[in-house]
Coordinates of C-alpha atoms in Angstrom, one line a residue:
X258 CA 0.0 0.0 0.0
X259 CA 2.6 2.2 0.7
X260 CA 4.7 1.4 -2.7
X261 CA 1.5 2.4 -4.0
X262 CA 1.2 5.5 -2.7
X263 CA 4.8 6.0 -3.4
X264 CA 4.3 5.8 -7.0
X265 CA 1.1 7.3 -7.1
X266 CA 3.0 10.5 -6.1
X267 CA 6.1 10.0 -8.0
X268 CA 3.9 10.2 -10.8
X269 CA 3.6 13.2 -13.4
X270 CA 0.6 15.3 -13.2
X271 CA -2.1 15.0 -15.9
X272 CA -4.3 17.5 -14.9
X273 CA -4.4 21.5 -14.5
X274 CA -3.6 23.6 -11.6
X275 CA -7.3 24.9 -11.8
X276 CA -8.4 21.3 -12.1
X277 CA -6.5 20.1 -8.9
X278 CA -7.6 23.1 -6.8
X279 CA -11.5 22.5 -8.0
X280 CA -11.1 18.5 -6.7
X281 CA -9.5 19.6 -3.4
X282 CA -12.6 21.8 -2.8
X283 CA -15.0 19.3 -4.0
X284 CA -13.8 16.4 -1.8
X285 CA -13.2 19.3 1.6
X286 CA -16.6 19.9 0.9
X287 CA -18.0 16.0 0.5
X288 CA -15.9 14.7 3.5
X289 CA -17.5 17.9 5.9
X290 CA -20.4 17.6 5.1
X291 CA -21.6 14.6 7.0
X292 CA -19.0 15.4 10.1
X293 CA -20.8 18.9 10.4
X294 CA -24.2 17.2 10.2
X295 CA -22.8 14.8 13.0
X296 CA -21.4 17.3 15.3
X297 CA -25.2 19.0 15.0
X298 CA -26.4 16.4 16.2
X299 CA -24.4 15.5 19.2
X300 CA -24.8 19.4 20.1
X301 CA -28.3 19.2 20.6
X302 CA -28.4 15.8 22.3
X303 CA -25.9 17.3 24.7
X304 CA -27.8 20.5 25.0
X305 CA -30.9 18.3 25.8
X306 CA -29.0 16.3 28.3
X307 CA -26.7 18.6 30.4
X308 CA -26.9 21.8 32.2
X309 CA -25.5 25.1 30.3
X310 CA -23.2 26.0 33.0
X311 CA -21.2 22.7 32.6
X312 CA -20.5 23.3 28.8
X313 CA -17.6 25.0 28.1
X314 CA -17.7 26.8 25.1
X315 CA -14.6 29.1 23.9
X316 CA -15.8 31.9 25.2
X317 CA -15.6 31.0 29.0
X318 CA -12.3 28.7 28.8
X319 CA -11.0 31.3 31.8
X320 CA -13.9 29.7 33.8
X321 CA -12.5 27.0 36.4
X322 CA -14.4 23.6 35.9
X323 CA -13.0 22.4 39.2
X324 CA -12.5 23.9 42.4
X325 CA -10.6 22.2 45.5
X326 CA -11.7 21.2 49.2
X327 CA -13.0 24.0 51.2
X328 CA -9.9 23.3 54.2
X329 CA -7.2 22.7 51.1
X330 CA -7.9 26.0 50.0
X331 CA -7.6 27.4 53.1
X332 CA -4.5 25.8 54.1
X333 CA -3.0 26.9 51.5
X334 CA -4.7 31.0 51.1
X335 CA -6.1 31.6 54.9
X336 CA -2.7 34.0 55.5
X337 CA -3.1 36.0 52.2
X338 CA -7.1 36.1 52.5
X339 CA -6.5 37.5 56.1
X340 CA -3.4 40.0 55.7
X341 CA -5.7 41.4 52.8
X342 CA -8.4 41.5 55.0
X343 CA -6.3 43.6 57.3
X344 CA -4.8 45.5 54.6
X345 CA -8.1 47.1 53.6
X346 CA -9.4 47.5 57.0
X347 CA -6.2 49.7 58.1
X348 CA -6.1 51.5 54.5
X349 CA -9.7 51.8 52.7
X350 CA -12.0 53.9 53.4
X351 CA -15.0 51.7 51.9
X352 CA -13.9 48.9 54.5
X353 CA -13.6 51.5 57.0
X354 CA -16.9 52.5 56.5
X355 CA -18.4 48.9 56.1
X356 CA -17.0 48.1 59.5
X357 CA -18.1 50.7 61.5
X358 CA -21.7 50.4 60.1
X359 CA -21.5 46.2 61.2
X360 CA -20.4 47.6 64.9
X361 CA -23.1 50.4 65.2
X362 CA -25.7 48.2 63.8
X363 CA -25.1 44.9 65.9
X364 CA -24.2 46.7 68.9
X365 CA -25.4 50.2 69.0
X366 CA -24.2 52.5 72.1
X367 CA -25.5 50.2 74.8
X368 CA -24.2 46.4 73.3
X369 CA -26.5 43.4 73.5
X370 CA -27.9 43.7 77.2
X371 CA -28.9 41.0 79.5
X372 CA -32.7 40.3 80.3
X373 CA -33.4 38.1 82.9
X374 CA -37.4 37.1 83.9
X375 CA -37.2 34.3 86.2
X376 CA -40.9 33.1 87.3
X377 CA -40.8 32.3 91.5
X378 CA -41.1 28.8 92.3
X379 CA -44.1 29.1 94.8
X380 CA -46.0 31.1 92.4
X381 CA -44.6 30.1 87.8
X382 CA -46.8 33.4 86.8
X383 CA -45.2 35.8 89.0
X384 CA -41.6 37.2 88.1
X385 CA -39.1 37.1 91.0
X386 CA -38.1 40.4 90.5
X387 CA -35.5 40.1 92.9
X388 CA -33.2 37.2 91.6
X389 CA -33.6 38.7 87.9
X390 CA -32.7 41.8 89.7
X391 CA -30.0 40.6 91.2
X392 CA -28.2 38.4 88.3
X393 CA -28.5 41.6 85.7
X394 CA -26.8 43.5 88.6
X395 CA -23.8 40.9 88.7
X396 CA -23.6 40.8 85.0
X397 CA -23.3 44.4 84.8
X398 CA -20.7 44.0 88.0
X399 CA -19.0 41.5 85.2
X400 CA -19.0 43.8 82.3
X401 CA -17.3 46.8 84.1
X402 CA -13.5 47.6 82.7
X403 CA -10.9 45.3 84.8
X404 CA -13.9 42.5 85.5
X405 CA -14.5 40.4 82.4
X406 CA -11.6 40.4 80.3
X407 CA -8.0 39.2 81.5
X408 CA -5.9 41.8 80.8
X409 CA -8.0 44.8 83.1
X410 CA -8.0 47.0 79.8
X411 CA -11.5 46.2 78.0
X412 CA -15.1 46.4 79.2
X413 CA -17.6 43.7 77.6
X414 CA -18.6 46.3 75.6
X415 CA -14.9 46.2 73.9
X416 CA -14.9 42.9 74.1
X417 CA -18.0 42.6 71.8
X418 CA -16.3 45.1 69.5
X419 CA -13.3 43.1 69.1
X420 CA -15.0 40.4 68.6
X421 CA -17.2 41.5 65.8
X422 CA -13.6 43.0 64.4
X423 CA -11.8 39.6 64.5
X424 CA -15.1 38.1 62.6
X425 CA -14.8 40.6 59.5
X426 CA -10.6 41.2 59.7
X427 CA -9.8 37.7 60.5
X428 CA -12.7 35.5 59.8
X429 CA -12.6 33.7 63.4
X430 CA -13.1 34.7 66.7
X431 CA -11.1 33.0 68.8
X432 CA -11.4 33.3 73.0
X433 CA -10.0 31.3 75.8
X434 CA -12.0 30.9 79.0
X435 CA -9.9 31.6 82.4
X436 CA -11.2 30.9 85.4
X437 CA -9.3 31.9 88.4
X438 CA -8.9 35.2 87.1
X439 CA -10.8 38.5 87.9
X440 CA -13.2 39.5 91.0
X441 CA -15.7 37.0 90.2
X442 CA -13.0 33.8 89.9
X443 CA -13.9 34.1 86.0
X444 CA -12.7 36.0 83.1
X445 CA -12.1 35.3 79.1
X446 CA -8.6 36.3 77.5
X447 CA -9.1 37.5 73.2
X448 CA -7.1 35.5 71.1
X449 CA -5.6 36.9 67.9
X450 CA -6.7 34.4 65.2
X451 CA -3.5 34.4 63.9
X452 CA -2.4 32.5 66.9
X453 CA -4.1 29.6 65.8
X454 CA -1.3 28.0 63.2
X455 CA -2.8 27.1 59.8
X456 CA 0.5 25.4 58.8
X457 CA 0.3 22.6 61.8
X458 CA -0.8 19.3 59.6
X459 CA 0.3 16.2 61.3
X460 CA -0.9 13.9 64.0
X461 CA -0.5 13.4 67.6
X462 CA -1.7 10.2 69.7
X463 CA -3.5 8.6 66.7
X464 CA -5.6 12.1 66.2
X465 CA -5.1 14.6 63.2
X466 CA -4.4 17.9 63.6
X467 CA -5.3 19.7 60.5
X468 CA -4.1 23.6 60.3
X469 CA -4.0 23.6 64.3
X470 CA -6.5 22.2 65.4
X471 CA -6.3 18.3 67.0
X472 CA -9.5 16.3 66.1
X473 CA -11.0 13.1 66.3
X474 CA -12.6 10.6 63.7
X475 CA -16.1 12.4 64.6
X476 CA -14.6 15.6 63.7
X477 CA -15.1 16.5 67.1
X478 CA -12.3 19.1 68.5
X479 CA -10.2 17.7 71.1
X480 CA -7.6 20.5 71.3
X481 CA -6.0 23.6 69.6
X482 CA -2.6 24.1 69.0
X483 CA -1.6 27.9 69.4
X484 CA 2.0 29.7 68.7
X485 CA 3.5 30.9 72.0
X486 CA 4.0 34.1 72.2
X487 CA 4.1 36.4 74.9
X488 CA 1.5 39.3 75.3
X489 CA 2.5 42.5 73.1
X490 CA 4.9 40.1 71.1
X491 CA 4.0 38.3 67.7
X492 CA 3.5 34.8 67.4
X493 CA 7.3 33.1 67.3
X494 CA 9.3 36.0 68.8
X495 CA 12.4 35.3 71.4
X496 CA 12.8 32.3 73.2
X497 CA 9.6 30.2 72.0
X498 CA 10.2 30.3 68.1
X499 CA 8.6 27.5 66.7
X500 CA 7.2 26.0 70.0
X501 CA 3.2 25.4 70.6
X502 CA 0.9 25.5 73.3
X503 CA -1.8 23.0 73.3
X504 CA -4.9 23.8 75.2
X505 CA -7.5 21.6 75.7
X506 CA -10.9 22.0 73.5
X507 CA -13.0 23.1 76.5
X508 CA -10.7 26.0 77.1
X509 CA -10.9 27.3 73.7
X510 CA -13.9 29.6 71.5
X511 CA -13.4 29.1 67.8
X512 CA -16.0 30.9 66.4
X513 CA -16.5 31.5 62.6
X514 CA -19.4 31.3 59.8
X515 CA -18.9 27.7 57.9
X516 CA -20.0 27.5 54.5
X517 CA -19.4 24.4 53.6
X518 CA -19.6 20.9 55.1
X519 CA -16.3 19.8 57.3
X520 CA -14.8 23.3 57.4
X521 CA -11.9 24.0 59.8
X522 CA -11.3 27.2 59.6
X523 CA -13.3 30.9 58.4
X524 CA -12.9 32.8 55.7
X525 CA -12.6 36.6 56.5
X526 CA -15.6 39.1 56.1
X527 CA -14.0 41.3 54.1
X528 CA -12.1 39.0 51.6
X529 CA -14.8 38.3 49.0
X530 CA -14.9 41.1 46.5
X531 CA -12.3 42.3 48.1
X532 CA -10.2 43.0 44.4
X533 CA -13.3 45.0 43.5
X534 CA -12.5 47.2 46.6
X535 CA -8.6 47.3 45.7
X536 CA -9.4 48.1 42.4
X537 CA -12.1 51.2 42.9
X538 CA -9.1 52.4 45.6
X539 CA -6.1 51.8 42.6
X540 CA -8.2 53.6 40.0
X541 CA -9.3 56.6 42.6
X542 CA -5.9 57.1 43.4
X543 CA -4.7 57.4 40.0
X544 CA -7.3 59.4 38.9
X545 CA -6.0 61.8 41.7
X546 CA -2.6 62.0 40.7
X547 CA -3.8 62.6 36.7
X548 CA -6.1 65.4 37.9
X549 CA -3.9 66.8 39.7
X550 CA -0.9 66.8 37.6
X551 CA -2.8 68.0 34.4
X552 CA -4.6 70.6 36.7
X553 CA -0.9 72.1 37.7
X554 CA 0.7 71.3 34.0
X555 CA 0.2 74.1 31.3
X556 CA 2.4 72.8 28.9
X557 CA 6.6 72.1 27.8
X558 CA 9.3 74.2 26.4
X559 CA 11.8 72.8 24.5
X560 CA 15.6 74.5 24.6
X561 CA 18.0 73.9 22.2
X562 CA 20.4 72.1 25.1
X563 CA 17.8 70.2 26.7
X564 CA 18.2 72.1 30.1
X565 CA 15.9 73.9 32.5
X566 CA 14.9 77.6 32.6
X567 CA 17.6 80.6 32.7
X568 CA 17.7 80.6 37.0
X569 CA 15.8 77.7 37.8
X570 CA 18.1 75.4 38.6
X571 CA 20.2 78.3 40.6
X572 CA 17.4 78.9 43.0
X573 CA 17.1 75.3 43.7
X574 CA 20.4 75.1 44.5
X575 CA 20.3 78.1 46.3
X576 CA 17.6 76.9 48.8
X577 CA 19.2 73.6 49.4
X578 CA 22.6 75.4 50.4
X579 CA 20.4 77.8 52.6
X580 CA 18.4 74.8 53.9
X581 CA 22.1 72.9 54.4
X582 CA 23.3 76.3 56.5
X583 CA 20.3 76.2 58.7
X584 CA 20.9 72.5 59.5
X585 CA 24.7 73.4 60.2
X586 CA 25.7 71.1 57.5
X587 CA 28.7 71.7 54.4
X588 CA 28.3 70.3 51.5
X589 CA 31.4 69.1 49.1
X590 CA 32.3 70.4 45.3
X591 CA 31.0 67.0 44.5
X592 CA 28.0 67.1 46.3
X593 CA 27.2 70.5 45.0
X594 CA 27.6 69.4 41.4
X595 CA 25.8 66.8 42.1
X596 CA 22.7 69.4 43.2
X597 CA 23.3 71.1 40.3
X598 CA 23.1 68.1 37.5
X599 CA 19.8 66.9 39.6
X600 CA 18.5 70.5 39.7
X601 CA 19.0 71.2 35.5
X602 CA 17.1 68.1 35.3
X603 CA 14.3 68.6 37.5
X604 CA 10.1 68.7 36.5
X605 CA 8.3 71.3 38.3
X606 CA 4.8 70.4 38.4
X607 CA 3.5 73.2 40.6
X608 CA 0.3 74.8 39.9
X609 CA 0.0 77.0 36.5
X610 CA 4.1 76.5 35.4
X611 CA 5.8 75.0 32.2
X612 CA 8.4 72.5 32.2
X613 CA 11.3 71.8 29.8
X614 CA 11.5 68.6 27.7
X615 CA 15.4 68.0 26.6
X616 CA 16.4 68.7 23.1
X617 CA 15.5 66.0 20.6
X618 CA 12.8 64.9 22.4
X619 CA 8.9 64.9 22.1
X620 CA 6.1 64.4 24.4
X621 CA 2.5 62.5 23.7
X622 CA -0.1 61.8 26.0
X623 CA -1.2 58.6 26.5
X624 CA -4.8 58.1 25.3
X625 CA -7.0 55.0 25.5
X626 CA -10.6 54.4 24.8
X627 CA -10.8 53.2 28.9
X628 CA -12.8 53.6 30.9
X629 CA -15.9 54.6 28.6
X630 CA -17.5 55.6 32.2
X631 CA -17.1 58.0 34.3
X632 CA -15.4 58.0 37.3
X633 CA -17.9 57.8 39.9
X634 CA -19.6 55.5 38.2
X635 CA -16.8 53.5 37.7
X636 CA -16.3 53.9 41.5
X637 CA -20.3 53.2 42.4
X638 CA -20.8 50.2 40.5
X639 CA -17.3 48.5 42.5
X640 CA -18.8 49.4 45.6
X641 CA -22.1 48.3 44.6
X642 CA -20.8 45.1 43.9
X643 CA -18.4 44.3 47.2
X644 CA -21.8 45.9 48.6
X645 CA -24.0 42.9 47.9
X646 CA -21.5 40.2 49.2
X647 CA -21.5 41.7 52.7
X648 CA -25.3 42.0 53.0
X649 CA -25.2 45.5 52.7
X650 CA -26.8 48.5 51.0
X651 CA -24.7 50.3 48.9
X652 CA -26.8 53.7 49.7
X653 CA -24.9 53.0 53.7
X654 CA -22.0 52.1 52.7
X655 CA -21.2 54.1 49.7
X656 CA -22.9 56.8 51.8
X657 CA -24.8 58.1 48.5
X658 CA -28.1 59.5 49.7
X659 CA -28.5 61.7 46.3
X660 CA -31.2 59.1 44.5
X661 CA -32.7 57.9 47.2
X662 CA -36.1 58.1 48.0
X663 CA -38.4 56.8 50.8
X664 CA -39.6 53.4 48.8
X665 CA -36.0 52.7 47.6
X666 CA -34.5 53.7 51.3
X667 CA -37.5 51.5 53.1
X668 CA -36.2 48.2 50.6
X669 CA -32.8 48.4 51.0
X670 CA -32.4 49.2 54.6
X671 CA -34.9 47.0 55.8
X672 CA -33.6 43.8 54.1
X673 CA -30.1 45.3 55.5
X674 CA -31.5 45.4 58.9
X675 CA -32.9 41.5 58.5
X676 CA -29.5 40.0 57.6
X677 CA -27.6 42.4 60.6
X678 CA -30.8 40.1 63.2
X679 CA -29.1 36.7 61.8
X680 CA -25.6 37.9 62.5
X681 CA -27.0 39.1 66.0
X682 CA -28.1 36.1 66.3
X683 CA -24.8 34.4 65.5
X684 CA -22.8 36.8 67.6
X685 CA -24.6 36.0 70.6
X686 CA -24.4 32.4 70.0
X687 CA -20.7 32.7 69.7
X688 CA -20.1 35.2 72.6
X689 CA -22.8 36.1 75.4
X690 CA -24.3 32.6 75.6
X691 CA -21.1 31.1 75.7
X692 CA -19.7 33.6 78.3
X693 CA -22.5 33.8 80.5
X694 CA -23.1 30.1 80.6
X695 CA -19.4 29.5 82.3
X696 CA -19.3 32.8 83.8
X697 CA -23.4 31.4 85.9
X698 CA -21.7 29.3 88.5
X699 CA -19.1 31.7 89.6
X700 CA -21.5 34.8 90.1
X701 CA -24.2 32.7 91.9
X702 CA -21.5 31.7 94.5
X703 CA -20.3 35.5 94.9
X704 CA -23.7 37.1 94.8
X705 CA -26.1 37.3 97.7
X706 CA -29.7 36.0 96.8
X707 CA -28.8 34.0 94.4
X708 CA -29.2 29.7 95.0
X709 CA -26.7 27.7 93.3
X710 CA -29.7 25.1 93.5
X711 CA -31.4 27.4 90.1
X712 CA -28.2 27.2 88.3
X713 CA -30.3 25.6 85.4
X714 CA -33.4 28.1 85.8
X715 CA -31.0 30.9 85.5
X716 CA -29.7 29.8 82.5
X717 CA -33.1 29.0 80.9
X718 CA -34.9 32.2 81.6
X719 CA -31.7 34.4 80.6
X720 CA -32.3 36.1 77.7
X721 CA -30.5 38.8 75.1
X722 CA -31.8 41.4 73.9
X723 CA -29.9 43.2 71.0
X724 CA -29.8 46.8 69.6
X725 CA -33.2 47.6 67.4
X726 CA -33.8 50.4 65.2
X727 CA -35.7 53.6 64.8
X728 CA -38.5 53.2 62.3
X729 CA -38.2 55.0 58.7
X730 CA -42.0 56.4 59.6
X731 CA -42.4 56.4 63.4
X732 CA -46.3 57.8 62.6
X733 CA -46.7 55.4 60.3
X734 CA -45.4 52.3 62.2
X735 CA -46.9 53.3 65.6
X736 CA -50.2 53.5 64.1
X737 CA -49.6 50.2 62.7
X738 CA -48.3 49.0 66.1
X739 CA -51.4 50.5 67.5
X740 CA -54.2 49.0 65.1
X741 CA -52.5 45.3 65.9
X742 CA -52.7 46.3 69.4
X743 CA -56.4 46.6 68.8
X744 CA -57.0 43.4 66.8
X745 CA -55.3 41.0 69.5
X746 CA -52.5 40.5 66.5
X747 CA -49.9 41.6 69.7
X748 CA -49.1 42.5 72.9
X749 CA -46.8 46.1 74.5
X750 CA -44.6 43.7 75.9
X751 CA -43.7 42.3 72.3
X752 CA -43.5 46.1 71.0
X753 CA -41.3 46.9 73.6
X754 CA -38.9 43.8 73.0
X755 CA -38.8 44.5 69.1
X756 CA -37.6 48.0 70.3
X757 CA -34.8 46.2 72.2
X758 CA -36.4 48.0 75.6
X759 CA -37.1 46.0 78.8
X760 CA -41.0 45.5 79.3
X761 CA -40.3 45.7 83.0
X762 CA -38.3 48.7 83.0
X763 CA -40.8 50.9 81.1
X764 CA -44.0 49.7 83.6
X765 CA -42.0 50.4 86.3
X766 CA -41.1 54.1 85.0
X767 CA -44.4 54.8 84.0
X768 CA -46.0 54.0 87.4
X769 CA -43.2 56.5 88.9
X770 CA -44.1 58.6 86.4
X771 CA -47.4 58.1 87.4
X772 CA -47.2 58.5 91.0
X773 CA -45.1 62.1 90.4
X774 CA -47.0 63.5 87.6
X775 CA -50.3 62.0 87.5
X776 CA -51.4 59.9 84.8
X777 CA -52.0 61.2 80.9
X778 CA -54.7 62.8 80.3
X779 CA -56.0 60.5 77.8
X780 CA -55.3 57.5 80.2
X781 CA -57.1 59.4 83.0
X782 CA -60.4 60.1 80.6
X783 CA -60.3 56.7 80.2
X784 CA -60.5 55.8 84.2
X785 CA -63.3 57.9 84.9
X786 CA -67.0 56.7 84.7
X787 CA -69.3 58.4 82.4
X788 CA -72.2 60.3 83.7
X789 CA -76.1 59.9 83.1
X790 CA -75.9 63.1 80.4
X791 CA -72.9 61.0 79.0
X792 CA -73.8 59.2 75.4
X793 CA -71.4 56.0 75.2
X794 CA -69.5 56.2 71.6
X795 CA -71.5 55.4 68.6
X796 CA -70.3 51.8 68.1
X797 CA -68.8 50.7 64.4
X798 CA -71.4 48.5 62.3
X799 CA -71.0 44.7 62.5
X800 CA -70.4 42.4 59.4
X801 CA -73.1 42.9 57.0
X802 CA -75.3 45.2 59.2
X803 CA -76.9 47.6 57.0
X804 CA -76.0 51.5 57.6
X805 CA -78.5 54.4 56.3
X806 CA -77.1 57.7 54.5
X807 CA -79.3 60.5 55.0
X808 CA -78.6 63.6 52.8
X809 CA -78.9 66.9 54.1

């Protein structure tokens, strides 16, 4: 076959240039045709059977098909994710803004505040005023500066705000309980995350420990392996390089938000979209600089030597000899001709002046169709963006109140306000439970009226009761507050809740207020009977009752 072929080629040509190159065409054109019609066809049985997203066409090649385990990935990215994390929080002003819009809207001015409403044993429908009075007294004791935290420098109220910090910096909150420590016998010492070594991968008594933490088959945390370091150094400094601590499970808080099944550690707050962010603060800045420079640059001359104005380069070197004199320095020949090259050379940029190109050369901006936007657009849809990953409104945190009206402010800050009650939720989970639950047994032994023998009641009928907002309408929303009132739909205990206020607190100030001022005059109209020449309000027709008009 090969010979064949051989001398088929060898072979002269009996045909015609035109000839040859009509054949070629004809047999491209035979030999496709049926391939095309079979690669039609296997298209649309694949588009039939399989989902868009896992084709990959040419024009989303970029696009990862696979992606690796969750606690790979962060073995691997956790220390870059985080010193980003921390990069932005220290530097932009977006993240800046972001954060201190998560603390005043978990938080507030007063923190999440302890409500306690303990029924008496003799009598379940009763409150026992005292004990709940009495166990929110010690927890305020607690939270006072020097009390709860190890160090005597942070009140609970700065412990909450580092907390929430280390949550959107770090991804983790990490907290050691310590008893022994402080005037209750109990305290809790804040953990950088950092301190918690992602590199530690190896095993220890027939348990893994996978990026410092030690667990079992279960995935149940036995202990957590932390770099020694000494308070005020970092992790590894003097004596201790490369040494860990390892602290029992029940010692240690790791708190963080886990996305996926099986994950060990959490990814920072502030990481994803967090190249959007970078971006909007690379393109700000250079914008800047461009405005500014063309603002202060009129335009070049161009001298036959290439050298700067007549005198320029004289009163630079003028000042810097004065400036040298005043320091009580001399400068050398060599250092003055030095000055003076450096000076003939040098770009003025100030406000409304011309510089000198050197001779022989040319200058020519640099123009390029980008960006086709403007700026703050530019800036607004970045922010918009890095925005929605974090739950938030870009109207807060852009701070951009010039489109806004009511309807648009109502939707956006009240689906913000919702996803700020689940990470209340979560924060208190993490924190204040926790806390309060070890801290219980040491403040029932040091405070009077309190019976070690309702440790468990205490803990059940403790609850937390989290900063609330202002409405957008108060009219609006009290009347609606009022009209469910009316129906049965709720109760002013509820209301007073939903408002983050203590039920208790507020009957117990109006009654003072009652007993110093009288009551309102609408409550007091109320109290008093009616008289004989008194008609009783005209009562609102019933379902289907039939109601005459009479015309005038």
């Amino acid at each position: 076959m090969l010979q064949s072929l051989r001398r088929l080629f060898r072979r002269e040509p009996t045909e015609t240039a035109a000839e040859r190159a009509e054949w070629i065409g004809r047999t491209v054109r035979a030999v496709a045709a049926p391939l095309q019609s079979q690669m039609l066809a296997q298209l649309a049985q694949s588009g039939r059977r399989s989902f868009e997203a896992a084709e990959t066409p040419a024009w989303v090649a970029s696009w990862p098909t696979t992606v690796g385990a969750i606690n790979e990935d962060l073995e691997r990215q956790l220390p870059t994710l985080r010193d980003r994390s921390r990069n932005l929080a220290r530097n932009n002003e977006w993240a800046a803004r972001w954060l201190l819009q998560l603390e005043d809207n978990l938080l507030g001015a007063q923190g999440v505040r302890l409500q306690v409403r303990l029924p008496l044993v003799t009598r379940p429908d009763t409150q026992d005023t005292a004990a709940n009075a009495a166990l929110e007294s010690a927890w305020d004791r607690f939270c006072a500066r020097g009390a709860c935290e190890v160090s005597g420098l942070m009140s609970w109220r700065e412990v909450e705000a580092q907390a929430i910090a280390s949550l959107a910096r770090d991804g983790e909150l990490l907290y050691r309980l310590r008893p022994g420590v402080g005037p209750f016998g109990f305290a809790i010492q804040m953990l950088p995350a950092t301190l918690l070594d992602v590199g530690l991968n190896r095993e220890h008594q027939g348990r893994r420990i996978r990026m410092g933490i030690e667990i079992d088959d279960d995935g149940r945390r036995v202990a957590y392996w932390l770099l020694a370091a000494k308070a005020g150094d970092a992790p590894g400094v003097g004596s201790l390089t490369g040494r860990h601590v390892r602290i029992p499970a029940a010692e240690i808080r790791h708190c963080y938000l886990a996305d996926e099944i099986g994950q060990l550690r959490g990814i920072p707050w502030l990481a994803v979209g967090a190249r959007r962010l970078w971006m909007a603060h690379q393109f700000e800045e250079a914008a800047a600089v461009a405005s500014t420079n063309s603002a202060q640059r009129l335009g070049f001359f161009v001298s036959p030597s290439g050298d700067a104005p007549p005198g320029f380069a004289d009163q630079i070197i003028s000042s810097v000899l004065d400036a040298a004199r005043a320091a009580g320095k001399v400068l050398s020949p060599e250092e003055i001709q030095q000055l003076t090259d450096a000076a003939e050379k040098h770009a003025t940029t100030m406000p409304g002046t011309f510089d000198t190109l050197p001779q022989g050369y040319d200058f020519r901006q640099w123009e390029s169709p980008w960006p086709n936007i403007e700026a703050a657009e530019y800036v607004k849809s970045q922010i918009r963006g890095w925005s929605g990953a974090r739950g938030a409104s870009y109207v807060t945190v852009g701070n951009d109140l010039e489109a806004v009206n009511y309807s648009s402010a109502r939707v956006g800050i009240l689906d913000e306000r919702e996803h700020y009650k689940v990470l209340q939720g979560k924060l208190i989970g993490w924190l204040h439970q926790e806390v309060f639950a070890a801290w219980l047994p040491y403040a029932v032994l040091a405070t009077p009226g309190l019976r070690a023998t309702r440790l468990a009641d205490y803990l059940r009928f403790s609850t937390w009761r989290p900063r609330r907002w202002a409405g957008i309408d108060p009219v609006k929303e009290a009347a609606a507050a009022e009209t469910e009132l009316r129906l049965g739909l709720t109760s002013r205990s509820r209301l007073i809740l939903e408002r983050g206020e203590d039920p208790e607190q507020i009957a117990a100030e109006r009654a003072e207020d009652d007993r110093l001022f009288g009551p309102l005059p609408d409550a007091a109209a109320a109290s008093q009977p009616m008289s004989g020449d008194d008609e009783p309000p005209a009562k609102a027709p019933a379902r289907g009752q039939m109601v005459a008009v009479v015309g005038a």
